[in-house]
Amino acid sequence: MNSIVMVPIRVKNIKRHKVWSYLLLRQLNTNDSKCVQIPNPKKISSDMVGPPDPVSNLRRVIFKQPTNETKMEKTYREMRTEVQEFNQKFWTHHNTRFFQEREDYLKKNLPEGQQNLSADEMSVFYKAFLDKNWKAHISYNIEWYKKNFKLLRLGLHVRLRKLLKIKDQ
Amino acid sequence: MSYLKVIHCTLCLKHGYVGVYSKPVLFKITNNTLFQHLARISTAQNWRSKVPLKTQTTATVKNKVTQDTRVWKETPSYDRKSNTGQYCLMLSKSRLTSLVVLTSMAGYALAPAPFQLTTFAFCAVGTGLVSAAANSINQYHEVPFDAQMSRTKNRVLVKGLLEPVHAIGFAALTSSVGLGVLYFGVNPLTAALGAGNLILYTSVYTPMKRMSILNTWLGSVVGAIPPLMGWAGCTGGLDAGALVLGALLYSWQFPHFNALSWNLRPDYSRAGYRMMAVTNPALCRRVALRHTGIITATCLVSPYIGVTNTWFALESLPLNIYFMYLAWQFYQKSDSASSRKLFRFSLVHLPALMLLMLVNKKYWSSSDTQEQTDTKIQDVGILDKRITVLPRGPVVVAQGNDKQC
């Protein structure tokens, strides 16, 4: 049902002319809460953070794209998007692998009739997984620290510029 | 469930259509609440402001607290100004910081030098601020890892309530003020220890958590430094007594952390943290037990080093024996129940031990300065020639004072 309702809300007198304000409401029906629209970067008034991703556990951020964006702000926004994608990719692959390998381990070692393994038996798998992924973790760590520092530097620059610009005006 | 797209038009009768302002507002509408929402929009004060309408109350009137149930929220959060205090507490990991400040205060109170309230307060405040800075930087570094673990996924940076720039700004402010307070209000040694601890925690311990299990030993050193800061703040130096206190705190970290991490093994493994509990469970249990033994031994030895009187050795024994017993249970059973018991008792054990130490401390020179105690020792020397039976100690000092008057 898509209904349009027009509701008058306010009447003001501006320069002796009556100005009417209306509210136009368009009702859109959606069936599922998961079909929430992703905010449009050009229309939002601030960066928006979303729900955690079910696989990577990271929250997606939509960065606001203002019309008067400076070059530095654009670089900053693009870098933030790139780092976000980098993190998302790593953790999605990593977590998928973890759960897959856990399932394989359980299938191999679960005796008949039992639902779970004890914590000590599972810890053999946890240790093996950690050891196997040590190199991957180290290289991700180094990459993440480098990118995080870069983002911080650029973020401080952008904010400083904004502050100084406001002071100049 | 349905959604509203609200378009606000301004019409002028003379000049015709003037302007249109569209604002997509997601409202969950159920059971004819449409017109309730309409009324709210039309009378909303912030309709014209740039701030988007963000409150979505449920239909019930009883629920006076407006809950933000939107899926997409502003980052950083718009309630920053009104919730500054709360966000500062969250960035500083307030419970951990208060425990750190407590150990620092205990170090100051136990030191064999006069207790000065102003220096004591400066030491506590400075330590708290430096600890807040360290925890803030730690959270800045660990956003994607904190997101993976259920214990830490509700931290401010993970949820997007604050930005990394805020965390670093907060850390810069608190560390500079904290170190300044320590340097000017206490003494340079305490400030140096604080700065060293800050660097150790943020730049060595935090990255090391993902590289090697040695991080636990390093983290224990980090935990042992605040009482040393308090001690140095009081006496101006570090002596054998300070090391006793430091050793106690160092050893305490092991049963505390090993028990905590025992139940978080799946999370630590998936998030990539290298902890003994995951990579070497047998070592984890052994180390926890070993260090409860070291704590007991240290407490028994402390009267001989001159930190406390002999009563302390007796009074602390039941506490330490019970701690050892719980560690033994953890070593034998190594299940979630025994680990949780050990962890919970460790939170009781530390404050209780420090209180006992405080009550049983050897030196109670609260009003005397160092010079006065020196002159008193000279007087005692003179008195000794005449009265040889009297024991050395506060009794003689008091008598010496009376004789002087």
Coordinates of C-alpha atoms in Angstrom, one line a residue:
Chain A
M1 CA 0.0 0.0 0.0
N2 CA 1.6 3.2 -1.1
S3 CA -0.5 6.1 0.1
I4 CA 0.2 9.8 -0.1
V5 CA -1.2 11.9 2.6
M6 CA -0.9 15.7 2.7
V7 CA -1.2 17.3 6.1
P8 CA -1.0 21.0 6.7
I9 CA 1.2 21.8 9.7
R10 CA 1.9 25.4 9.9
V11 CA 0.8 28.7 8.6
K12 CA 3.1 31.6 8.8
N13 CA 3.0 35.2 7.7
I14 CA 6.1 36.1 5.8
K15 CA 6.0 39.6 4.3
R16 CA 2.2 39.7 4.5
H17 CA 1.8 36.5 2.5
K18 CA 0.4 33.4 4.0
V19 CA 2.8 30.6 3.7
W20 CA 1.5 27.1 4.2
S21 CA 3.7 24.3 5.1
Y22 CA 2.6 20.8 4.3
L23 CA 3.8 17.4 5.1
L24 CA 3.6 15.0 2.4
L25 CA 3.8 11.5 3.6
R26 CA 4.5 8.5 1.4
Q27 CA 4.1 5.2 3.1
L28 CA 6.3 2.5 1.9
N29 CA 5.8 -1.0 2.9
T30 CA 8.6 -3.5 3.5
N31 CA 8.2 -7.0 4.7
D32 CA 11.5 -7.6 6.4
S33 CA 13.6 -5.4 8.7
K34 CA 16.7 -6.7 6.9
C35 CA 15.6 -4.9 3.8
V36 CA 16.6 -1.5 5.3
Q37 CA 18.0 0.7 2.7
I38 CA 21.7 1.6 2.8
P39 CA 22.0 5.3 3.3
N40 CA 22.9 7.4 0.3
P41 CA 26.3 9.1 0.9
K42 CA 25.1 12.2 -0.8
K43 CA 22.0 12.6 1.2
I44 CA 23.0 11.8 4.8
S45 CA 24.1 14.6 7.1
S46 CA 26.8 12.6 8.9
D47 CA 28.6 9.3 8.5
M48 CA 26.3 6.4 9.4
V49 CA 27.4 3.2 11.1
G50 CA 25.4 0.0 10.5
P51 CA 24.8 -3.3 12.2
P52 CA 27.6 -5.8 12.6
D53 CA 28.2 -8.1 9.7
P54 CA 27.1 -11.7 10.6
V55 CA 30.4 -13.2 9.3
S56 CA 33.1 -10.6 9.8
N57 CA 31.5 -9.0 12.9
L58 CA 32.6 -5.6 11.7
R59 CA 30.2 -2.7 11.3
R60 CA 30.0 -1.0 8.0
V61 CA 30.2 2.8 7.8
I62 CA 28.8 4.8 5.0
F63 CA 30.8 8.0 4.7
K64 CA 29.0 11.3 4.0
Q65 CA 30.0 12.8 0.7
P66 CA 29.3 16.6 0.9
T67 CA 28.9 18.7 -2.2
N68 CA 31.7 21.0 -1.3
E69 CA 34.2 18.2 -0.5
T70 CA 37.9 19.3 -0.6
K71 CA 40.5 17.1 -2.2
M72 CA 41.9 16.1 1.1
E73 CA 38.5 15.2 2.5
K74 CA 37.9 13.1 -0.6
T75 CA 41.2 11.2 -0.1
Y76 CA 40.4 10.7 3.5
R77 CA 37.0 9.3 2.7
E78 CA 38.3 7.0 0.0
M79 CA 41.1 5.7 2.3
R80 CA 38.6 5.0 5.1
T81 CA 36.4 3.1 2.6
E82 CA 39.5 1.2 1.4
V83 CA 40.6 0.2 4.9
Q84 CA 37.1 -0.8 5.7
E85 CA 37.0 -3.1 2.7
F86 CA 40.4 -4.5 3.6
N87 CA 39.3 -5.4 7.1
Q88 CA 36.0 -6.8 5.9
K89 CA 37.7 -9.0 3.4
F90 CA 40.2 -10.4 5.8
W91 CA 37.8 -11.1 8.6
T92 CA 35.1 -12.6 6.3
H93 CA 37.7 -15.1 4.9
H94 CA 39.2 -15.7 8.3
N95 CA 36.0 -16.3 10.2
T96 CA 34.6 -18.5 7.4
R97 CA 37.7 -20.6 7.5
F98 CA 37.5 -20.9 11.3
F99 CA 34.0 -22.1 11.4
Q100 CA 34.6 -24.5 8.5
E101 CA 37.7 -26.0 10.1
R102 CA 35.8 -26.3 13.4
E103 CA 33.0 -28.2 11.7
D104 CA 35.6 -30.5 10.1
Y105 CA 37.3 -31.1 13.4
L106 CA 34.0 -31.8 15.1
K107 CA 33.0 -34.2 12.4
K108 CA 36.3 -36.0 12.7
N109 CA 36.4 -36.3 16.4
L110 CA 32.9 -36.3 17.7
P111 CA 32.0 -39.8 19.0
E112 CA 28.6 -41.2 18.2
G113 CA 25.7 -39.9 20.3
Q114 CA 27.5 -36.8 21.6
Q115 CA 26.6 -33.3 20.8
N116 CA 29.7 -31.4 21.8
L117 CA 33.3 -32.0 22.7
S118 CA 34.7 -31.0 26.0
A119 CA 36.6 -27.7 26.3
D120 CA 39.9 -29.5 26.6
E121 CA 39.2 -31.5 23.5
M122 CA 38.2 -28.4 21.6
S123 CA 41.3 -26.6 22.8
V124 CA 43.4 -28.9 20.6
F125 CA 41.7 -27.4 17.6
Y126 CA 42.0 -23.9 18.9
K127 CA 45.7 -24.2 19.4
A128 CA 46.1 -25.8 15.9
F129 CA 44.1 -23.0 14.3
L130 CA 46.1 -20.3 16.1
D131 CA 49.5 -21.9 15.1
K132 CA 48.4 -22.4 11.5
N133 CA 47.4 -18.8 11.1
W134 CA 50.3 -17.1 13.0
K135 CA 51.9 -15.7 9.9
A136 CA 48.6 -14.5 8.4
H137 CA 47.8 -12.7 11.7
I138 CA 51.3 -11.1 11.9
S139 CA 51.1 -9.7 8.4
Y140 CA 47.5 -8.5 8.9
N141 CA 48.6 -6.9 12.1
I142 CA 51.4 -5.0 10.4
E143 CA 49.1 -3.9 7.6
W144 CA 46.4 -2.8 10.0
Y145 CA 48.7 -0.8 12.2
K146 CA 50.2 1.0 9.2
K147 CA 46.8 1.8 7.7
N148 CA 45.4 2.9 11.1
F149 CA 48.2 5.3 11.6
K150 CA 47.8 6.7 8.1
L151 CA 44.1 7.2 8.7
L152 CA 44.8 8.9 12.0
R153 CA 47.3 11.3 10.4
L154 CA 45.0 12.2 7.6
G155 CA 42.0 12.5 9.9
L156 CA 43.9 15.0 12.1
H157 CA 44.9 16.9 9.0
V158 CA 41.3 17.1 7.7
R159 CA 40.0 18.2 11.1
L160 CA 42.7 20.8 11.6
R161 CA 42.1 22.2 8.1
K162 CA 38.4 22.4 8.9
L163 CA 39.0 24.2 12.1
L164 CA 41.4 26.7 10.6
K165 CA 39.1 27.4 7.7
I166 CA 36.3 28.2 10.1
K167 CA 38.6 30.5 12.0
D168 CA 39.7 32.2 8.7
Q169 CA 36.1 32.9 7.8
Chain B
M1 CA 6.2 -2.9 9.2
S2 CA 6.1 0.2 7.1
Y3 CA 8.3 3.2 6.6
L4 CA 7.5 6.9 6.0
K5 CA 9.2 9.1 3.6
V6 CA 8.4 12.6 4.7
I7 CA 8.5 15.6 2.4
H8 CA 8.1 19.0 3.8
C9 CA 6.8 21.6 1.3
T10 CA 6.6 25.3 1.8
L11 CA 4.0 27.0 -0.3
C12 CA 3.4 30.7 -0.6
L13 CA 0.0 31.8 -1.9
K14 CA 1.4 34.7 -3.8
H15 CA 4.6 33.4 -5.2
G16 CA 3.5 29.9 -5.5
Y17 CA 5.6 26.9 -4.6
V18 CA 8.6 28.0 -2.7
G19 CA 10.6 25.1 -1.5
V20 CA 10.6 21.5 -0.8
Y21 CA 12.7 19.8 1.8
S22 CA 12.7 16.0 1.9
K23 CA 13.8 13.9 4.7
P24 CA 13.7 10.2 4.6
V25 CA 12.8 9.1 8.1
L26 CA 12.6 5.5 8.9
F27 CA 9.8 4.9 11.4
K28 CA 8.5 1.6 12.4
I29 CA 4.8 1.9 12.3
T30 CA 2.5 -0.6 13.7
N31 CA -1.1 -0.6 14.5
N32 CA -2.3 2.9 13.5
T33 CA 0.5 4.8 15.1
L34 CA 0.8 6.7 11.9
F35 CA -0.9 9.8 13.1
Q36 CA 0.9 9.8 16.4
H37 CA 4.1 10.0 14.5
L38 CA 2.7 12.7 12.3
A39 CA 1.9 14.8 15.2
R40 CA 5.3 14.3 16.5
I41 CA 7.0 15.3 13.3
S42 CA 4.9 18.4 12.8
T43 CA 5.6 19.7 16.3
A44 CA 9.2 18.6 16.4
Q45 CA 11.5 21.4 17.3
N46 CA 14.3 20.1 15.3
W47 CA 12.4 19.6 12.1
R48 CA 14.2 22.5 10.5
S49 CA 17.6 21.9 12.0
K50 CA 20.1 19.8 10.3
V51 CA 20.0 17.2 13.0
P52 CA 17.9 14.3 11.7
L53 CA 15.0 13.1 13.7
K54 CA 16.3 10.2 15.6
T55 CA 14.0 9.3 18.3
Q56 CA 11.6 6.5 17.7
T57 CA 9.4 5.9 20.7
T58 CA 7.4 2.8 20.9
A59 CA 3.6 3.1 21.0
T60 CA 3.5 2.6 24.8
V61 CA 3.4 5.7 26.9
K62 CA 4.9 3.9 29.9
N63 CA 8.3 3.6 28.2
K64 CA 9.5 7.2 28.8
V65 CA 13.1 6.4 27.8
T66 CA 13.4 6.9 24.1
Q67 CA 15.4 4.1 22.6
D68 CA 17.2 4.5 19.3
T69 CA 16.2 1.3 17.5
R70 CA 17.4 2.4 14.1
V71 CA 19.6 0.1 12.1
W72 CA 21.8 2.8 10.8
K73 CA 23.0 5.4 13.2
E74 CA 25.2 8.5 13.1
T75 CA 28.9 8.0 13.7
P76 CA 30.2 9.6 15.8
S77 CA 27.2 9.6 18.0
Y78 CA 25.2 12.8 18.3
D79 CA 24.8 12.4 22.1
R80 CA 28.6 13.0 22.5
K81 CA 28.2 16.3 24.4
S82 CA 25.5 15.0 26.8
N83 CA 27.3 11.7 27.5
T84 CA 30.9 13.0 27.6
G85 CA 31.4 11.6 31.1
Q86 CA 30.1 8.2 30.2
Y87 CA 32.2 8.0 27.0
C88 CA 35.3 9.1 28.9
L89 CA 34.7 6.3 31.4
M90 CA 34.3 3.8 28.6
L91 CA 37.4 4.9 26.8
S92 CA 39.5 4.7 30.0
K93 CA 38.1 1.2 30.9
S94 CA 37.0 2.7 34.2
R95 CA 36.9 -0.5 36.3
L96 CA 40.5 -1.5 35.3
T97 CA 41.7 2.1 35.9
S98 CA 40.2 2.3 39.3
L99 CA 41.9 -1.0 40.3
V100 CA 45.2 0.4 39.0
V101 CA 44.7 3.6 41.0
L102 CA 44.0 1.5 44.1
T103 CA 47.3 -0.3 43.8
S104 CA 49.1 2.9 43.3
M105 CA 47.5 4.4 46.4
A106 CA 48.4 1.3 48.3
G107 CA 52.0 1.7 47.2
Y108 CA 52.0 5.2 48.5
A109 CA 50.3 4.4 51.8
L110 CA 52.7 1.5 52.4
A111 CA 55.9 3.4 51.8
P112 CA 58.0 4.3 54.9
A113 CA 57.8 8.0 54.5
P114 CA 55.4 10.7 55.8
F115 CA 51.9 10.7 54.3
Q116 CA 51.1 14.0 52.6
L117 CA 47.6 14.2 51.5
T118 CA 48.3 16.6 48.5
T119 CA 51.0 14.4 47.1
F120 CA 48.9 11.3 47.6
A121 CA 46.0 12.9 45.8
F122 CA 48.3 14.0 42.9
C123 CA 49.8 10.6 42.7
A124 CA 46.3 8.9 42.5
V125 CA 44.9 11.4 40.0
G126 CA 48.1 11.3 37.8
T127 CA 48.1 7.5 37.8
G128 CA 44.4 7.4 36.9
L129 CA 44.9 9.8 34.0
V130 CA 47.9 8.0 32.6
S131 CA 46.0 4.6 32.9
A132 CA 43.0 6.2 31.1
A133 CA 45.3 7.3 28.3
A134 CA 46.9 3.9 28.0
N135 CA 43.5 2.1 27.8
S136 CA 42.2 4.6 25.2
I137 CA 45.2 4.0 22.9
N138 CA 44.8 0.3 23.4
Q139 CA 41.2 0.5 22.2
Y140 CA 42.2 2.6 19.2
H141 CA 44.6 -0.2 18.1
E142 CA 42.3 -3.1 18.7
V143 CA 39.0 -2.1 17.0
P144 CA 38.7 -5.0 14.6
F145 CA 39.8 -7.5 17.2
D146 CA 37.5 -6.2 19.8
A147 CA 34.7 -6.6 17.3
Q148 CA 35.3 -10.3 17.1
M149 CA 35.0 -11.1 20.8
S150 CA 31.7 -11.0 22.7
R151 CA 33.4 -9.6 25.8
T152 CA 34.6 -6.5 24.0
K153 CA 32.2 -6.0 21.0
N154 CA 30.3 -3.2 22.8
R155 CA 33.2 -0.9 23.1
V156 CA 32.7 2.7 22.0
L157 CA 35.0 2.6 19.0
V158 CA 33.7 -0.8 17.8
K159 CA 30.1 0.4 17.9
G160 CA 31.0 3.7 16.1
L161 CA 29.9 5.9 19.0
L162 CA 33.2 7.6 18.8
E163 CA 35.9 7.9 16.1
P164 CA 39.6 6.9 16.5
V165 CA 40.5 10.6 16.4
H166 CA 38.4 11.1 19.6
A167 CA 40.2 8.2 21.3
I168 CA 43.6 9.5 20.4
G169 CA 42.6 13.1 21.4
F170 CA 41.4 11.9 24.7
A171 CA 44.6 9.9 25.2
A172 CA 46.8 12.9 24.3
L173 CA 44.9 15.1 26.8
T174 CA 44.8 12.7 29.7
S175 CA 48.4 11.5 29.3
S176 CA 49.8 15.0 29.1
V177 CA 47.8 16.2 32.1
G178 CA 48.5 13.0 34.0
L179 CA 52.2 13.0 33.4
G180 CA 52.3 16.8 34.2
V181 CA 50.5 16.2 37.5
L182 CA 52.9 13.4 38.3
Y183 CA 56.0 15.4 37.4
F184 CA 55.1 18.7 39.1
G185 CA 52.8 17.4 41.8
V186 CA 54.7 14.3 42.9
N187 CA 58.3 13.7 41.6
P188 CA 60.1 13.0 38.3
L189 CA 60.7 9.3 39.2
T190 CA 57.0 8.7 39.4
A191 CA 56.4 10.5 36.2
A192 CA 59.1 8.5 34.5
L193 CA 57.6 5.3 35.7
G194 CA 54.2 6.4 34.5
A195 CA 55.5 7.3 31.1
G196 CA 57.5 4.1 30.8
N197 CA 54.4 2.1 31.8
L198 CA 52.3 3.9 29.2
I199 CA 54.8 3.1 26.4
L200 CA 55.2 -0.5 27.6
Y201 CA 51.4 -1.1 27.6
T202 CA 50.5 0.6 24.3
S203 CA 53.5 0.0 22.2
V204 CA 54.9 -3.3 23.4
Y205 CA 52.2 -5.3 25.2
T206 CA 49.3 -4.5 22.8
P207 CA 51.0 -5.6 19.6
M208 CA 52.6 -8.5 21.4
K209 CA 49.2 -10.0 22.4
R210 CA 49.0 -11.2 18.8
M211 CA 52.5 -12.4 18.5
S212 CA 53.6 -14.5 21.4
I213 CA 52.4 -15.8 24.8
L214 CA 55.2 -13.8 26.4
N215 CA 52.8 -10.9 26.4
T216 CA 51.3 -12.2 29.7
W217 CA 54.6 -11.9 31.5
L218 CA 55.1 -8.4 30.1
G219 CA 51.5 -7.5 31.0
S220 CA 52.3 -8.6 34.6
V221 CA 55.2 -6.2 34.7
V222 CA 52.8 -3.5 33.5
G223 CA 50.5 -4.4 36.4
A224 CA 53.3 -4.3 38.9
I225 CA 54.5 -0.8 38.1
P226 CA 51.6 1.3 39.6
P227 CA 52.4 0.3 43.2
L228 CA 56.0 1.2 42.4
M229 CA 54.8 4.6 41.2
G230 CA 53.0 5.1 44.5
W231 CA 55.9 4.0 46.6
A232 CA 58.3 6.3 44.6
G233 CA 55.8 9.1 45.0
C234 CA 56.0 8.8 48.7
T235 CA 59.6 8.1 49.4
G236 CA 61.2 9.5 46.2
G237 CA 63.0 6.2 45.5
L238 CA 62.6 2.5 45.1
D239 CA 63.9 0.1 47.8
A240 CA 63.5 -3.5 48.8
G241 CA 60.0 -2.9 50.2
A242 CA 58.8 -1.5 46.9
L243 CA 60.1 -4.6 45.1
V244 CA 58.2 -6.8 47.5
L245 CA 55.0 -5.0 46.7
G246 CA 55.8 -5.1 43.0
A247 CA 56.5 -8.8 43.2
L248 CA 53.2 -9.4 44.8
L249 CA 51.3 -7.5 42.1
Y250 CA 53.4 -9.2 39.4
S251 CA 52.6 -12.7 40.7
W252 CA 48.9 -11.8 41.2
Q253 CA 48.4 -11.1 37.5
F254 CA 48.9 -14.7 36.6
P255 CA 46.1 -16.5 38.5
H256 CA 43.9 -13.5 37.7
F257 CA 44.5 -13.4 34.0
N258 CA 44.9 -17.1 33.3
A259 CA 41.6 -17.8 35.0
L260 CA 39.9 -15.1 33.1
S261 CA 41.3 -16.2 29.7
W262 CA 40.4 -19.9 30.3
N263 CA 36.7 -19.4 29.4
L264 CA 37.5 -17.2 26.5
R265 CA 39.6 -19.7 24.5
P266 CA 37.3 -19.9 21.5
D267 CA 37.1 -16.1 21.2
Y268 CA 40.8 -15.7 21.7
S269 CA 41.6 -18.3 19.1
R270 CA 39.3 -16.8 16.5
A271 CA 40.4 -13.3 17.1
G272 CA 44.0 -14.3 16.9
Y273 CA 45.2 -13.5 20.4
R274 CA 48.1 -15.7 21.5
M275 CA 47.4 -16.6 25.1
M276 CA 48.7 -19.5 27.2
A277 CA 45.1 -20.7 27.8
V278 CA 44.9 -21.5 24.0
T279 CA 48.4 -22.4 23.0
N280 CA 49.6 -24.2 26.1
P281 CA 46.7 -25.0 28.5
A282 CA 48.9 -27.1 30.8
L283 CA 51.4 -24.2 31.2
C284 CA 48.5 -21.9 31.9
R285 CA 47.3 -23.9 34.9
R286 CA 50.9 -24.6 36.1
V287 CA 51.8 -20.9 36.0
A288 CA 48.7 -19.8 37.9
L289 CA 49.3 -22.3 40.7
R290 CA 53.0 -21.5 40.8
H291 CA 52.4 -17.8 41.3
T292 CA 49.9 -18.3 44.1
G293 CA 52.7 -20.1 45.8
I294 CA 55.0 -17.2 45.2
I295 CA 52.5 -14.8 46.6
T296 CA 52.2 -16.9 49.8
A297 CA 56.0 -17.1 50.1
T298 CA 56.4 -13.3 49.5
C299 CA 53.9 -12.5 52.2
L300 CA 55.7 -14.7 54.7
V301 CA 59.0 -13.1 53.9
S302 CA 57.8 -9.4 53.9
P303 CA 58.3 -8.9 57.7
Y304 CA 62.0 -9.8 57.3
I305 CA 62.4 -7.2 54.5
G306 CA 60.8 -4.6 56.7
V307 CA 57.6 -3.8 54.8
T308 CA 55.1 -5.1 57.4
N309 CA 55.2 -6.5 60.9
T310 CA 55.1 -10.2 61.6
W311 CA 51.3 -10.2 62.3
F312 CA 50.9 -9.7 58.5
A313 CA 52.5 -13.0 57.8
L314 CA 50.0 -14.8 60.0
E315 CA 46.9 -12.8 58.9
S316 CA 47.6 -13.1 55.2
L317 CA 48.2 -16.9 55.5
P318 CA 44.5 -18.0 55.4
L319 CA 43.8 -15.7 52.4
N320 CA 46.8 -16.9 50.5
I321 CA 46.1 -20.6 51.4
Y322 CA 42.6 -20.3 50.1
F323 CA 43.9 -18.6 46.9
M324 CA 46.4 -21.5 46.5
Y325 CA 43.6 -24.0 47.1
L326 CA 41.4 -22.5 44.3
A327 CA 44.4 -22.4 42.0
W328 CA 45.0 -26.1 42.8
Q329 CA 41.4 -26.9 42.0
F330 CA 41.8 -25.0 38.7
Y331 CA 44.9 -27.0 38.0
Q332 CA 43.2 -30.3 38.7
K333 CA 39.8 -29.8 37.2
S334 CA 40.5 -27.1 34.7
D335 CA 36.9 -26.4 33.9
S336 CA 34.9 -23.2 33.5
A337 CA 33.5 -23.4 37.1
S338 CA 36.9 -23.6 38.8
S339 CA 38.4 -20.9 36.6
R340 CA 35.6 -18.5 37.3
K341 CA 35.9 -19.1 41.0
L342 CA 39.6 -18.4 40.9
F343 CA 39.1 -15.3 38.8
R344 CA 36.4 -13.9 41.1
F345 CA 38.4 -14.6 44.2
S346 CA 41.4 -12.9 42.7
L347 CA 39.3 -9.7 42.6
V348 CA 38.7 -10.1 46.3
H349 CA 42.1 -11.3 47.2
L350 CA 44.0 -8.3 46.0
P351 CA 42.1 -5.5 47.8
A352 CA 42.0 -7.7 51.0
L353 CA 45.8 -8.3 50.8
M354 CA 46.5 -4.6 50.3
L355 CA 44.3 -3.7 53.2
L356 CA 46.1 -6.2 55.5
M357 CA 49.4 -4.8 54.4
L358 CA 48.3 -1.3 55.2
V359 CA 47.0 -2.2 58.6
N360 CA 50.2 -4.1 59.4
K361 CA 52.8 -1.8 57.9
K362 CA 55.9 -1.3 59.9
Y363 CA 56.5 2.5 59.6
W364 CA 53.7 4.8 60.8
S365 CA 55.6 8.1 60.6
S366 CA 52.5 10.1 59.7
S367 CA 53.5 13.4 61.3
D368 CA 57.2 13.1 61.6
T369 CA 59.6 14.2 58.8
Q370 CA 62.8 12.4 58.0
E371 CA 64.9 14.9 60.0
Q372 CA 62.9 14.5 63.2
T373 CA 63.3 10.7 63.1
D374 CA 67.0 11.2 62.7
T375 CA 67.2 13.4 65.8
K376 CA 65.1 11.0 67.6
I377 CA 67.5 8.2 66.8
Q378 CA 70.3 10.4 68.3
D379 CA 68.2 11.0 71.5
V380 CA 67.5 7.3 71.7
G381 CA 71.3 6.7 71.6
I382 CA 71.8 9.1 74.6
L383 CA 68.9 7.5 76.4
D384 CA 70.3 4.1 75.9
K385 CA 73.3 4.9 78.0
R386 CA 71.0 5.5 80.9
I387 CA 68.2 3.0 80.2
T388 CA 69.3 -0.2 78.7
V389 CA 66.3 -2.4 79.2
L390 CA 63.8 -0.4 77.1
P391 CA 63.2 -1.8 73.6
R392 CA 63.9 0.2 70.4
G393 CA 60.9 1.4 68.7
P394 CA 58.1 4.0 68.8
V395 CA 57.7 3.7 72.6
V396 CA 61.3 4.9 73.1
V397 CA 60.8 7.7 70.6
A398 CA 57.7 9.0 72.4
Q399 CA 59.4 8.9 75.7
G400 CA 62.4 10.7 74.2
N401 CA 60.0 13.4 73.0
D402 CA 58.4 13.8 76.5
K403 CA 61.9 14.1 78.0
Q404 CA 62.7 16.9 75.5
C405 CA 59.6 18.8 76.5

